[in-house]
PDB file of C-alpha atoms and ligand atoms in Angstrom:
ATOM      1  CA  UNK C   1     -15.491   3.388   9.011  1.00 32.00           C
ATOM      2  CA  UNK C   2     -17.559   0.306   8.244  1.00 33.00           C
ATOM      3  CA  UNK C   3     -14.940  -0.976   5.712  1.00 36.00           C
ATOM      4  CA  UNK C   4     -12.297  -0.465   8.358  1.00 35.00           C
ATOM      5  CA  UNK C   5     -14.106  -2.477  10.847  1.00 35.00           C
ATOM      6  CA  UNK C   6     -14.660  -5.330   8.379  1.00 37.00           C
ATOM      7  CA  UNK C   7     -10.762  -5.145   7.676  1.00 39.00           C
ATOM      8  CA  UNK C   8     -10.234  -5.898  11.300  1.00 37.00           C
ATOM      9  CA  UNK C   9     -11.434  -9.236  10.701  1.00 38.00           C
ATOM     10  CA  UNK C  10      -8.311  -9.893   8.548  1.00 39.00           C
ATOM     11  CA  UNK C  11      -6.304 -10.545  11.793  1.00 37.00           C
ATOM     12  CA  UNK C  12      -8.235 -13.703  12.705  1.00 34.00           C
ATOM     13  CA  UNK C  13      -6.988 -15.293   9.455  1.00 36.00           C
ATOM     14  CA  UNK C  14      -3.449 -13.940   9.455  1.00 37.00           C
ATOM     15  CA  UNK C  15      -1.967 -17.406   9.287  1.00 35.00           C
ATOM     16  CA  UNK C  16      -4.152 -17.696   6.037  1.00 37.00           C
ATOM     17  CA  UNK C  17      -2.399 -14.669   4.484  1.00 40.00           C
ATOM     18  CA  UNK C  18       1.059 -16.194   5.295  1.00 37.00           C
ATOM     19  CA  UNK C  19       0.205 -19.182   3.078  1.00 36.00           C
ATOM     20  CA  UNK C  20      -1.144 -16.808   0.435  1.00 37.00           C
ATOM     21  CA  UNK C  21       1.807 -14.505   0.522  1.00 38.00           C
ATOM     22  CA  UNK C  22       4.219 -17.608   0.188  1.00 35.00           C
ATOM     23  CA  UNK C  23       2.314 -19.153  -2.631  1.00 35.00           C
ATOM     24  CA  UNK C  24       2.050 -15.687  -4.461  1.00 38.00           C
ATOM     25  CA  UNK C  25       5.641 -15.018  -4.627  1.00 34.00           C
ATOM     26  CA  UNK C  26       5.767 -15.885  -8.105  1.00 35.00           C
ATOM     27  CA  UNK C  27       3.135 -13.369  -9.169  1.00 37.00           C
ATOM     28  CA  UNK C  28       3.005 -13.643 -12.939  1.00 37.00           C
ATOM     29  CA  UNK C  29       4.127 -10.819 -15.120  1.00 36.00           C
ATOM     30  CA  UNK C  30       2.293  -9.214 -17.958  1.00 35.00           C
ATOM     31  CA  UNK C  31       3.467 -11.748 -20.222  1.00 35.00           C
ATOM     32  CA  UNK C  32       0.483 -13.727 -19.445  1.00 36.00           C
ATOM     33  CA  UNK C  33      -1.897 -10.789 -20.119  1.00 38.00           C
ATOM     34  CA  UNK C  34      -4.520 -11.653 -22.686  1.00 39.00           C
ATOM     35  CA  UNK C  35      -3.623 -10.045 -25.987  1.00 42.00           C
ATOM     36  CA  UNK C  36      -7.134  -9.498 -27.473  1.00 43.00           C
ATOM     37  CA  UNK C  37      -9.062  -8.542 -24.286  1.00 42.00           C
ATOM     38  CA  UNK C  38     -10.321 -11.903 -24.079  1.00 40.00           C
ATOM     39  CA  UNK C  39     -10.177 -14.704 -21.413  1.00 41.00           C
ATOM     40  CA  UNK C  40      -7.377 -14.361 -18.767  1.00 40.00           C
ATOM     41  CA  UNK C  41      -4.577 -17.133 -19.572  1.00 41.00           C
ATOM     42  CA  UNK C  42      -3.588 -19.668 -16.830  1.00 40.00           C
ATOM     43  CA  UNK C  43      -0.398 -17.856 -15.866  1.00 53.00           C
ATOM     44  CA  UNK C  44      -2.449 -14.771 -16.366  1.00 85.00           C
ATOM     45  CA  UNK C  45      -2.673 -11.387 -14.971  1.00 95.00           C
ATOM     46  CA  UNK C  46      -5.879  -9.845 -14.426  1.00 97.00           C
ATOM     47  CA  UNK C  47      -4.876  -6.763 -16.438  1.00 98.00           C
ATOM     48  CA  UNK C  48      -4.260  -6.371 -20.221  1.00 96.00           C
ATOM     49  CA  UNK C  49      -1.387  -4.082 -21.542  1.00 97.00           C
ATOM     50  CA  UNK C  50      -3.560  -1.314 -23.646  1.00 97.00           C
ATOM     51  CA  UNK C  51      -2.460  -0.130 -26.938  1.00 96.00           C
ATOM     52  CA  UNK C  52      -2.500   3.144 -28.594  1.00 96.00           C
ATOM     53  CA  UNK C  53      -2.855   5.066 -25.361  1.00 97.00           C
ATOM     54  CA  UNK C  54      -2.764   8.720 -25.476  1.00 96.00           C
ATOM     55  CA  UNK C  55      -3.271  11.095 -22.513  1.00 98.00           C
ATOM     56  CA  UNK C  56      -3.528  14.802 -23.439  1.00 97.00           C
ATOM     57  CA  UNK C  57      -1.823  17.181 -21.203  1.00 98.00           C
ATOM     58  CA  UNK C  58      -0.026  14.825 -18.910  1.00 98.00           C
ATOM     59  CA  UNK C  59       3.843  15.610 -18.394  1.00 98.00           C
ATOM     60  CA  UNK C  60       4.333  12.148 -16.687  1.00 98.00           C
ATOM     61  CA  UNK C  61       2.831  10.275 -19.627  1.00 98.00           C
ATOM     62  CA  UNK C  62       4.651  12.487 -22.046  1.00 98.00           C
ATOM     63  CA  UNK C  63       8.061  11.628 -20.206  1.00 97.00           C
ATOM     64  CA  UNK C  64       7.187   7.793 -19.955  1.00 97.00           C
ATOM     65  CA  UNK C  65       6.179   7.729 -23.671  1.00 95.00           C
ATOM     66  CA  UNK C  66       9.353   9.651 -24.837  1.00 94.00           C
ATOM     67  CA  UNK C  67      11.802   7.854 -22.595  1.00 94.00           C
ATOM     68  CA  UNK C  68      10.155   4.318 -22.948  1.00 90.00           C
ATOM     69  CA  UNK C  69      10.954   3.739 -19.197  1.00 95.00           C
ATOM     70  CA  UNK C  70       8.579   3.852 -16.314  1.00 98.00           C
ATOM     71  CA  UNK C  71       9.615   4.464 -12.970  1.00 98.00           C
ATOM     72  CA  UNK C  72       7.330   3.442  -9.847  1.00 98.00           C
ATOM     73  CA  UNK C  73       7.890   4.020  -6.205  1.00 98.00           C
ATOM     74  CA  UNK C  74       6.947   1.253  -3.889  1.00 98.00           C
ATOM     75  CA  UNK C  75       7.295  -0.345  -0.353  1.00 98.00           C
ATOM     76  CA  UNK C  76       9.204  -3.686  -0.350  1.00 98.00           C
ATOM     77  CA  UNK C  77       9.252  -4.885   3.178  1.00 98.00           C
ATOM     78  CA  UNK C  78       5.404  -5.037   3.627  1.00 97.00           C
ATOM     79  CA  UNK C  79       4.076  -8.723   3.019  1.00 95.00           C
ATOM     80  CA  UNK C  80       0.711  -8.818   1.259  1.00 94.00           C
ATOM     81  CA  UNK C  81       1.021  -5.071   0.056  1.00 96.00           C
ATOM     82  CA  UNK C  82       4.605  -4.301  -1.237  1.00 97.00           C
ATOM     83  CA  UNK C  83       7.215  -6.939  -0.780  1.00 97.00           C
ATOM     84  CA  UNK C  84      10.474  -8.023  -2.351  1.00 98.00           C
ATOM     85  CA  UNK C  85      11.488 -11.633  -1.931  1.00 97.00           C
ATOM     86  CA  UNK C  86      15.159 -11.525  -1.021  1.00 96.00           C
ATOM     87  CA  UNK C  87      15.719 -14.891  -2.145  1.00 97.00           C
ATOM     88  CA  UNK C  88      13.910 -14.864  -5.670  1.00 97.00           C
ATOM     89  CA  UNK C  89      13.791 -11.121  -6.274  1.00 96.00           C
ATOM     90  CA  UNK C  90      10.153 -11.193  -6.985  1.00 97.00           C
ATOM     91  CA  UNK C  91       7.946  -8.306  -5.986  1.00 98.00           C
ATOM     92  CA  UNK C  92       4.586  -9.198  -4.738  1.00 97.00           C
ATOM     93  CA  UNK C  93       1.666  -7.478  -3.088  1.00 97.00           C
ATOM     94  CA  UNK C  94      -1.586  -5.694  -3.591  1.00 97.00           C
ATOM     95  CA  UNK C  95       0.123  -2.340  -4.116  1.00 98.00           C
ATOM     96  CA  UNK C  96       2.678  -3.622  -6.462  1.00 98.00           C
ATOM     97  CA  UNK C  97       0.005  -5.418  -8.645  1.00 98.00           C
ATOM     98  CA  UNK C  98      -1.980  -1.921  -8.564  1.00 98.00           C
ATOM     99  CA  UNK C  99       1.119  -0.253  -9.943  1.00 98.00           C
ATOM    100  CA  UNK C 100       1.558  -2.900 -12.576  1.00 98.00           C
ATOM    101  CA  UNK C 101      -2.166  -2.419 -13.734  1.00 98.00           C
ATOM    102  CA  UNK C 102      -1.840   1.220 -13.983  1.00 98.00           C
ATOM    103  CA  UNK C 103       1.587   0.642 -15.907  1.00 98.00           C
ATOM    104  CA  UNK C 104      -0.351  -1.740 -18.437  1.00 98.00           C
ATOM    105  CA  UNK C 105      -3.198   0.775 -18.600  1.00 98.00           C
ATOM    106  CA  UNK C 106      -0.430   3.333 -19.971  1.00 98.00           C
ATOM    107  CA  UNK C 107       0.521   0.688 -22.546  1.00 97.00           C
ATOM    108  CA  UNK C 108       3.576  -0.133 -20.925  1.00 96.00           C
ATOM    109  CA  UNK C 109       4.529  -3.828 -20.102  1.00 96.00           C
ATOM    110  CA  UNK C 110       4.847  -3.929 -16.240  1.00 97.00           C
ATOM    111  CA  UNK C 111       7.842  -6.269 -16.824  1.00 96.00           C
ATOM    112  CA  UNK C 112       9.675  -3.289 -17.732  1.00 97.00           C
ATOM    113  CA  UNK C 113       8.644  -1.111 -14.753  1.00 98.00           C
ATOM    114  CA  UNK C 114      12.011   0.119 -12.926  1.00 98.00           C
ATOM    115  CA  UNK C 115      10.742  -0.275  -9.178  1.00 98.00           C
ATOM    116  CA  UNK C 116      12.387   1.760  -6.410  1.00 98.00           C
ATOM    117  CA  UNK C 117      11.586   1.405  -2.651  1.00 98.00           C
ATOM    118  CA  UNK C 118      10.879   4.591  -1.075  1.00 98.00           C
ATOM    119  CA  UNK C 119      10.464   5.125   2.521  1.00 98.00           C
ATOM    120  CA  UNK C 120       7.357   6.788   4.004  1.00 98.00           C
ATOM    121  CA  UNK C 121       9.076  10.007   4.917  1.00 98.00           C
ATOM    122  CA  UNK C 122      10.776  10.384   1.425  1.00 98.00           C
ATOM    123  CA  UNK C 123       7.751   9.957  -0.771  1.00 98.00           C
ATOM    124  CA  UNK C 124       6.702  13.545  -1.542  1.00 98.00           C
ATOM    125  CA  UNK C 125      10.132  14.461  -2.175  1.00 98.00           C
ATOM    126  CA  UNK C 126      10.741  11.593  -4.741  1.00 98.00           C
ATOM    127  CA  UNK C 127       7.672  12.640  -6.563  1.00 98.00           C
ATOM    128  CA  UNK C 128       8.429  16.366  -6.612  1.00 98.00           C
ATOM    129  CA  UNK C 129      12.038  15.590  -7.718  1.00 98.00           C
ATOM    130  CA  UNK C 130      10.676  13.589 -10.644  1.00 97.00           C
ATOM    131  CA  UNK C 131      12.802  10.419  -9.465  1.00 98.00           C
ATOM    132  CA  UNK C 132       9.478   8.325 -10.001  1.00 98.00           C
ATOM    133  CA  UNK C 133       6.566   8.624 -12.165  1.00 98.00           C
ATOM    134  CA  UNK C 134       4.044   7.473  -9.573  1.00 98.00           C
ATOM    135  CA  UNK C 135       4.102   5.820  -6.236  1.00 99.00           C
ATOM    136  CA  UNK C 136       1.856   2.933  -4.966  1.00 99.00           C
ATOM    137  CA  UNK C 137       2.530   1.715  -1.470  1.00 98.00           C
ATOM    138  CA  UNK C 138       0.104   2.208   1.594  1.00 98.00           C
ATOM    139  CA  UNK C 139       0.222   5.938   0.721  1.00 98.00           C
ATOM    140  CA  UNK C 140      -2.605   7.653   2.723  1.00 98.00           C
ATOM    141  CA  UNK C 141      -4.356  10.807   0.810  1.00 98.00           C
ATOM    142  CA  UNK C 142      -3.872  13.780   3.118  1.00 98.00           C
ATOM    143  CA  UNK C 143      -4.474  17.234   2.463  1.00 98.00           C
ATOM    144  CA  UNK C 144      -0.730  18.041   3.929  1.00 98.00           C
ATOM    145  CA  UNK C 145       0.736  15.801   1.100  1.00 98.00           C
ATOM    146  CA  UNK C 146      -1.590  17.323  -1.427  1.00 98.00           C
ATOM    147  CA  UNK C 147       0.261  20.381  -1.046  1.00 98.00           C
ATOM    148  CA  UNK C 148       3.161  18.948  -2.684  1.00 98.00           C
ATOM    149  CA  UNK C 149       1.862  16.224  -4.861  1.00 98.00           C
ATOM    150  CA  UNK C 150      -1.430  14.879  -6.382  1.00 98.00           C
ATOM    151  CA  UNK C 151      -3.210  11.586  -5.720  1.00 98.00           C
ATOM    152  CA  UNK C 152      -5.480   9.374  -7.841  1.00 98.00           C
ATOM    153  CA  UNK C 153      -7.737   7.015  -5.901  1.00 98.00           C
ATOM    154  CA  UNK C 154      -8.447   6.074  -3.196  1.00 98.00           C
ATOM    155  CA  UNK C 155      -8.140   2.389  -4.338  1.00 98.00           C
ATOM    156  CA  UNK C 156      -8.006   0.917  -0.738  1.00 97.00           C
ATOM    157  CA  UNK C 157      -9.326   1.868   2.669  1.00 96.00           C
ATOM    158  CA  UNK C 158      -7.869   0.617   5.934  1.00 95.00           C
ATOM    159  CA  UNK C 159      -7.280   2.032   9.255  1.00 95.00           C
ATOM    160  CA  UNK C 160      -4.673   2.390  12.113  1.00 97.00           C
ATOM    161  CA  UNK C 161      -3.963  -0.361  14.387  1.00 96.00           C
ATOM    162  CA  UNK C 162      -1.679  -2.006  16.736  1.00 98.00           C
ATOM    163  CA  UNK C 163       0.555  -5.066  16.627  1.00 97.00           C
ATOM    164  CA  UNK C 164       1.788  -6.422  19.812  1.00 98.00           C
ATOM    165  CA  UNK C 165       3.410  -9.620  21.192  1.00 98.00           C
ATOM    166  CA  UNK C 166       1.316 -12.748  21.325  1.00 97.00           C
ATOM    167  CA  UNK C 167       1.185 -12.567  25.120  1.00 97.00           C
ATOM    168  CA  UNK C 168       0.883  -8.852  25.479  1.00 98.00           C
ATOM    169  CA  UNK C 169      -1.885  -7.335  27.784  1.00 97.00           C
ATOM    170  CA  UNK C 170      -2.349  -4.560  25.442  1.00 98.00           C
ATOM    171  CA  UNK C 171      -5.689  -4.967  23.885  1.00 98.00           C
ATOM    172  CA  UNK C 172      -6.585  -1.614  22.295  1.00 97.00           C
ATOM    173  CA  UNK C 173      -5.075   1.805  21.846  1.00 97.00           C
ATOM    174  CA  UNK C 174      -6.748   2.754  25.337  1.00 97.00           C
ATOM    175  CA  UNK C 175      -4.168   0.551  26.877  1.00 98.00           C
ATOM    176  CA  UNK C 176      -1.269   2.764  25.664  1.00 98.00           C
ATOM    177  CA  UNK C 177       0.339   4.721  28.334  1.00 98.00           C
ATOM    178  CA  UNK C 178       3.451   6.642  29.438  1.00 98.00           C
ATOM    179  CA  UNK C 179       5.092   3.108  30.162  1.00 97.00           C
ATOM    180  CA  UNK C 180       4.295   1.705  26.695  1.00 98.00           C
ATOM    181  CA  UNK C 181       6.683   2.480  23.936  1.00 98.00           C
ATOM    182  CA  UNK C 182       5.192   2.432  20.445  1.00 98.00           C
ATOM    183  CA  UNK C 183       7.296   2.292  17.146  1.00 98.00           C
ATOM    184  CA  UNK C 184       6.213   3.340  13.675  1.00 98.00           C
ATOM    185  CA  UNK C 185       7.742   4.918  10.625  1.00 98.00           C
ATOM    186  CA  UNK C 186       9.073   8.364  10.241  1.00 98.00           C
ATOM    187  CA  UNK C 187       6.749  10.550   8.138  1.00 98.00           C
ATOM    188  CA  UNK C 188       3.647   8.417   8.433  1.00 98.00           C
ATOM    189  CA  UNK C 189       0.275   9.481   9.530  1.00 98.00           C
ATOM    190  CA  UNK C 190       0.187   6.712  12.135  1.00 98.00           C
ATOM    191  CA  UNK C 191       3.286   8.250  14.082  1.00 98.00           C
ATOM    192  CA  UNK C 192       1.692  11.692  13.669  1.00 97.00           C
ATOM    193  CA  UNK C 193      -1.597  10.454  15.151  1.00 98.00           C
ATOM    194  CA  UNK C 194       0.067   9.041  18.279  1.00 98.00           C
ATOM    195  CA  UNK C 195       1.997  12.014  18.762  1.00 97.00           C
ATOM    196  CA  UNK C 196      -0.816  14.619  18.365  1.00 97.00           C
ATOM    197  CA  UNK C 197      -3.315  12.655  20.174  1.00 97.00           C
ATOM    198  CA  UNK C 198      -1.566  10.354  22.601  1.00 97.00           C
ATOM    199  CA  UNK C 199       1.290  12.736  23.591  1.00 97.00           C
ATOM    200  CA  UNK C 200       2.055  10.895  26.774  1.00 98.00           C
ATOM    201  CA  UNK C 201       2.932   7.519  25.028  1.00 98.00           C
ATOM    202  CA  UNK C 202       6.725   7.247  24.175  1.00 98.00           C
ATOM    203  CA  UNK C 203       7.408   6.536  20.541  1.00 98.00           C
ATOM    204  CA  UNK C 204      10.402   5.104  18.531  1.00 98.00           C
ATOM    205  CA  UNK C 205      10.786   5.724  14.963  1.00 98.00           C
ATOM    206  CA  UNK C 206      12.528   4.013  11.907  1.00 98.00           C
ATOM    207  CA  UNK C 207      12.336   4.371   8.250  1.00 98.00           C
ATOM    208  CA  UNK C 208      10.503   1.099   7.786  1.00 98.00           C
ATOM    209  CA  UNK C 209       8.070  -0.738   9.789  1.00 98.00           C
ATOM    210  CA  UNK C 210       9.961  -4.011   9.498  1.00 97.00           C
ATOM    211  CA  UNK C 211      12.644  -2.643  11.793  1.00 98.00           C
ATOM    212  CA  UNK C 212       9.827  -1.866  14.332  1.00 98.00           C
ATOM    213  CA  UNK C 213       8.660  -5.377  14.000  1.00 98.00           C
ATOM    214  CA  UNK C 214      12.259  -6.576  14.791  1.00 98.00           C
ATOM    215  CA  UNK C 215      12.248  -4.281  17.876  1.00 98.00           C
ATOM    216  CA  UNK C 216       8.962  -5.671  19.021  1.00 98.00           C
ATOM    217  CA  UNK C 217      10.106  -9.253  18.712  1.00 97.00           C
ATOM    218  CA  UNK C 218      13.228  -8.392  20.758  1.00 97.00           C
ATOM    219  CA  UNK C 219      10.969  -6.579  23.498  1.00 97.00           C
ATOM    220  CA  UNK C 220      12.722  -3.389  22.571  1.00 98.00           C
ATOM    221  CA  UNK C 221       9.246  -1.752  22.222  1.00 98.00           C
ATOM    222  CA  UNK C 222       5.763  -2.658  23.378  1.00 98.00           C
ATOM    223  CA  UNK C 223       3.813  -2.187  20.180  1.00 98.00           C
ATOM    224  CA  UNK C 224       3.928  -1.284  16.659  1.00 98.00           C
ATOM    225  CA  UNK C 225       1.418   0.956  15.146  1.00 98.00           C
ATOM    226  CA  UNK C 226       0.313   1.631  11.314  1.00 98.00           C
ATOM    227  CA  UNK C 227      -2.173   0.528   9.107  1.00 96.00           C
ATOM    228  CA  UNK C 228      -4.083  -2.695   9.859  1.00 94.00           C
ATOM    229  CA  UNK C 229      -3.531  -4.039   6.388  1.00 94.00           C
ATOM    230  CA  UNK C 230       0.330  -3.690   6.934  1.00 95.00           C
ATOM    231  CA  UNK C 231       0.181  -5.217  10.478  1.00 95.00           C
ATOM    232  CA  UNK C 232      -1.644  -8.302   9.431  1.00 93.00           C
ATOM    233  CA  UNK C 233       0.959  -9.086   6.928  1.00 92.00           C
ATOM    234  CA  UNK C 234       3.532  -8.983   9.657  1.00 94.00           C
ATOM    235  CA  UNK C 235       1.451 -11.098  12.123  1.00 94.00           C
ATOM    236  CA  UNK C 236       1.007 -13.601   9.404  1.00 91.00           C
ATOM    237  CA  UNK C 237       4.658 -14.195   9.147  1.00 91.00           C
ATOM    238  CA  UNK C 238       5.074 -14.867  12.774  1.00 93.00           C
ATOM    239  CA  UNK C 239       1.783 -15.903  14.273  1.00 93.00           C
ATOM    240  CA  UNK C 240       3.341 -17.599  17.344  1.00 95.00           C
ATOM    241  CA  UNK C 241       4.744 -14.358  18.409  1.00 96.00           C
ATOM    242  CA  UNK C 242       2.578 -11.440  17.303  1.00 96.00           C
ATOM    243  CA  UNK C 243      -0.980 -10.407  17.118  1.00 95.00           C
ATOM    244  CA  UNK C 244      -2.915  -7.449  15.875  1.00 95.00           C
ATOM    245  CA  UNK C 245      -5.339  -6.005  18.527  1.00 96.00           C
ATOM    246  CA  UNK C 246      -8.268  -3.535  19.030  1.00 95.00           C
ATOM    247  CA  UNK C 247     -10.419  -1.759  16.563  1.00 94.00           C
ATOM    248  CA  UNK C 248      -8.995   0.728  13.670  1.00 95.00           C
ATOM    249  CA  UNK C 249      -8.497   4.101  15.113  1.00 96.00           C
ATOM    250  CA  UNK C 250      -8.180   6.019  11.975  1.00 97.00           C
ATOM    251  CA  UNK C 251      -9.151   5.892   8.438  1.00 97.00           C
ATOM    252  CA  UNK C 252      -6.440   5.674   5.872  1.00 97.00           C
ATOM    253  CA  UNK C 253      -7.415   5.977   2.113  1.00 98.00           C
ATOM    254  CA  UNK C 254      -4.612   4.770  -0.319  1.00 98.00           C
ATOM    255  CA  UNK C 255      -3.953   6.860  -3.175  1.00 98.00           C
ATOM    256  CA  UNK C 256      -1.372   6.716  -6.184  1.00 98.00           C
ATOM    257  CA  UNK C 257       0.826   9.650  -5.775  1.00 98.00           C
ATOM    258  CA  UNK C 258       1.949  11.447  -8.609  1.00 98.00           C
ATOM    259  CA  UNK C 259       3.307  14.973  -9.662  1.00 98.00           C
ATOM    260  CA  UNK C 260       1.212  17.737  -8.315  1.00 98.00           C
ATOM    261  CA  UNK C 261      -1.015  19.345 -11.102  1.00 96.00           C
ATOM    262  CA  UNK C 262      -0.859  16.246 -13.497  1.00 98.00           C
ATOM    263  CA  UNK C 263      -4.560  16.070 -13.290  1.00 98.00           C
ATOM    264  CA  UNK C 264      -4.936  14.239 -16.609  1.00 98.00           C
ATOM    265  CA  UNK C 265      -2.878  11.499 -15.246  1.00 98.00           C
ATOM    266  CA  UNK C 266      -4.648  11.304 -11.994  1.00 98.00           C
ATOM    267  CA  UNK C 267      -8.188  11.503 -13.946  1.00 98.00           C
ATOM    268  CA  UNK C 268      -6.754   8.736 -16.346  1.00 98.00           C
ATOM    269  CA  UNK C 269      -5.817   6.507 -13.414  1.00 98.00           C
ATOM    270  CA  UNK C 270      -9.273   7.153 -11.755  1.00 98.00           C
ATOM    271  CA  UNK C 271     -11.141   6.159 -14.699  1.00 98.00           C
ATOM    272  CA  UNK C 272      -9.095   2.825 -15.006  1.00 98.00           C
ATOM    273  CA  UNK C 273      -9.817   2.118 -11.278  1.00 98.00           C
ATOM    274  CA  UNK C 274     -13.538   3.039 -11.749  1.00 98.00           C
ATOM    275  CA  UNK C 275     -13.897   1.165 -14.753  1.00 98.00           C
ATOM    276  CA  UNK C 276     -11.721  -1.909 -13.792  1.00 98.00           C
ATOM    277  CA  UNK C 277     -13.707  -3.228 -10.831  1.00 97.00           C
ATOM    278  CA  UNK C 278     -13.165  -6.680 -11.894  1.00 97.00           C
ATOM    279  CA  UNK C 279      -9.600  -6.240 -12.021  1.00 98.00           C
ATOM    280  CA  UNK C 280      -9.425  -4.646  -8.739  1.00 98.00           C
ATOM    281  CA  UNK C 281     -11.259  -7.705  -7.254  1.00 96.00           C
ATOM    282  CA  UNK C 282      -8.845 -10.175  -8.784  1.00 97.00           C
ATOM    283  CA  UNK C 283      -5.767  -8.365  -7.718  1.00 97.00           C
ATOM    284  CA  UNK C 284      -7.231  -8.139  -4.245  1.00 95.00           C
ATOM    285  CA  UNK C 285      -8.157 -11.766  -4.222  1.00 94.00           C
ATOM    286  CA  UNK C 286      -4.671 -12.634  -5.359  1.00 94.00           C
ATOM    287  CA  UNK C 287      -2.907 -10.878  -2.800  1.00 94.00           C
ATOM    288  CA  UNK C 288      -5.057 -10.406   0.345  1.00 92.00           C
ATOM    289  CA  UNK C 289      -8.168 -12.722  -0.445  1.00 86.00           C
ATOM    290  CA  UNK C 290      -7.082 -15.705   1.562  1.00 83.00           C
ATOM    291  CA  UNK C 291      -7.382 -13.738   4.728  1.00 67.00           C
ATOM    292  CA  UNK C 292     -11.049 -13.835   4.434  1.00 50.00           C
ATOM    293  CA  UNK C 293     -11.384 -10.102   4.479  1.00 57.00           C
ATOM    294  CA  UNK C 294     -14.498  -8.777   2.544  1.00 58.00           C
ATOM    295  CA  UNK C 295     -13.107  -5.162   1.581  1.00 85.00           C
ATOM    296  CA  UNK C 296     -14.764  -3.629  -1.320  1.00 92.00           C
ATOM    297  CA  UNK C 297     -13.389  -1.084  -3.718  1.00 97.00           C
ATOM    298  CA  UNK C 298     -14.044   2.490  -2.642  1.00 97.00           C
ATOM    299  CA  UNK C 299     -15.081   5.051  -5.044  1.00 97.00           C
ATOM    300  CA  UNK C 300     -12.347   7.536  -6.139  1.00 97.00           C
ATOM    301  CA  UNK C 301     -12.307  11.175  -5.271  1.00 96.00           C
ATOM    302  CA  UNK C 302     -12.951  13.979  -7.794  1.00 93.00           C
ATOM    303  CA  UNK C 303      -9.899  15.503  -9.006  1.00 86.00           C
ATOM    304  CA  UNK C 304      -8.885  19.077  -8.282  1.00 72.00           C
TER     305      UNK C 304
HETATM  306  N1  LIG H 401      -0.849   4.823   5.347  1.00 50.15           N
HETATM  307  C1  LIG H 401       0.034   5.521   6.164  1.00 50.15           C
HETATM  308  C2  LIG H 401       0.745   6.737   5.663  1.00 50.15           C
HETATM  309  O1  LIG H 401       0.764   6.875   4.331  1.00 50.15           O
HETATM  310  C3  LIG H 401       0.923   4.668   6.978  1.00 50.15           C
HETATM  311  C4  LIG H 401       1.632   3.671   5.981  1.00 50.15           C
HETATM  312  C5  LIG H 401       2.982   4.282   5.491  1.00 50.15           C
HETATM  313  O2  LIG H 401       3.659   4.788   6.144  1.00 50.15           O
HETATM  314  O3  LIG H 401       2.938   4.032   4.320  1.00 50.15           O
HETATM  315  O4  LIG H 401       1.521   7.429   6.202  1.00 50.15           O
END
C-alpha cells in the first residue's frame, strides 16, 4: 500500500502531467532504437528490437512469428497511460510504451503493431477469442480474470480513487452516500468494488471512463471512480474543473493480459520486465515522470 499512497501525490502535480502528455504526443517509434544495444539515440526509444528471438512452447509467439503481424489491445482515452491523439493519430502513454517494449523484446518492430482499443468489459473475451496477442491497458490482475486468461507482471501498482468537480464537497470515499452518483466503467474492478462494498451508493456505467468524465463535467454524476493513475490524467486535462481526492482505497496491480496457459510467453515478458529496470524507468519518466510521482517498478509474480 505504500506505493499507492505515494501515487496519491501525483494529483498535486496534475497540471505538470498535462504538459508532459502534450509534449509527449510525438512519442518516437522504434526507428530510433539503438541497433547495437549501445547508447540511445536522440529521437530514441528506451527499448531495442531484439534479434533471433525464440520462445519454446508459446503458441502466441508462434502465431506472431508465422504471420509476421502483432496485435495488441490497449485503451485510447486515458491520457498518460493509453491515449490516441485524434488529430495526429499518435498513440502515447505508459501502457502503450510497455506494449511497444514487449513487442520489441519479441523481435518485432513496434511500428508494425496493430493496436486495437478494447473496453474494460471486453478484454478477457478478446484474448480468449485470439483477437489480440496481448493486452496492455490498466488491466488489474485478479483471480477471477485468471480463470479465463493469464497475466505477466505486475508492471505497475496504483489504487482506486475518486475524481470530482473542483468545487465538490466530496473529499474521500467516506463522503459517498445514497445521494451521490458515482460513474465507472462496466466490467472494471472499481465499479465492482463500489457495488460490493458501498451498495447504497448509486452507480452509472459506461464502456469508457472518458464518458463518465463528460457526465461529471456536465453535472450528471457526482464522482468518477477508477484507478488514481487514470483519474490523474483526466484531472490534468482540466484542472480548473476537476480534482482527484482522498486516499486510494484498493490496490490495483497492472498486468499484461495474454492467452491462458501461454506460460512461456508470460515467463518471457516477466524476464524482460525484471531485467529491464532501466527501460521501465525511462518509460515511466517519459510518460508519468513530470507528475513528480516516485513510483517504483514492482516485482513480477511467479507464473502458475
Ligand atoms: N484497473 C482496473 C481494472 O482493470 C480499472 C481500470 C480499467 O478498467 O481498465 O478493472
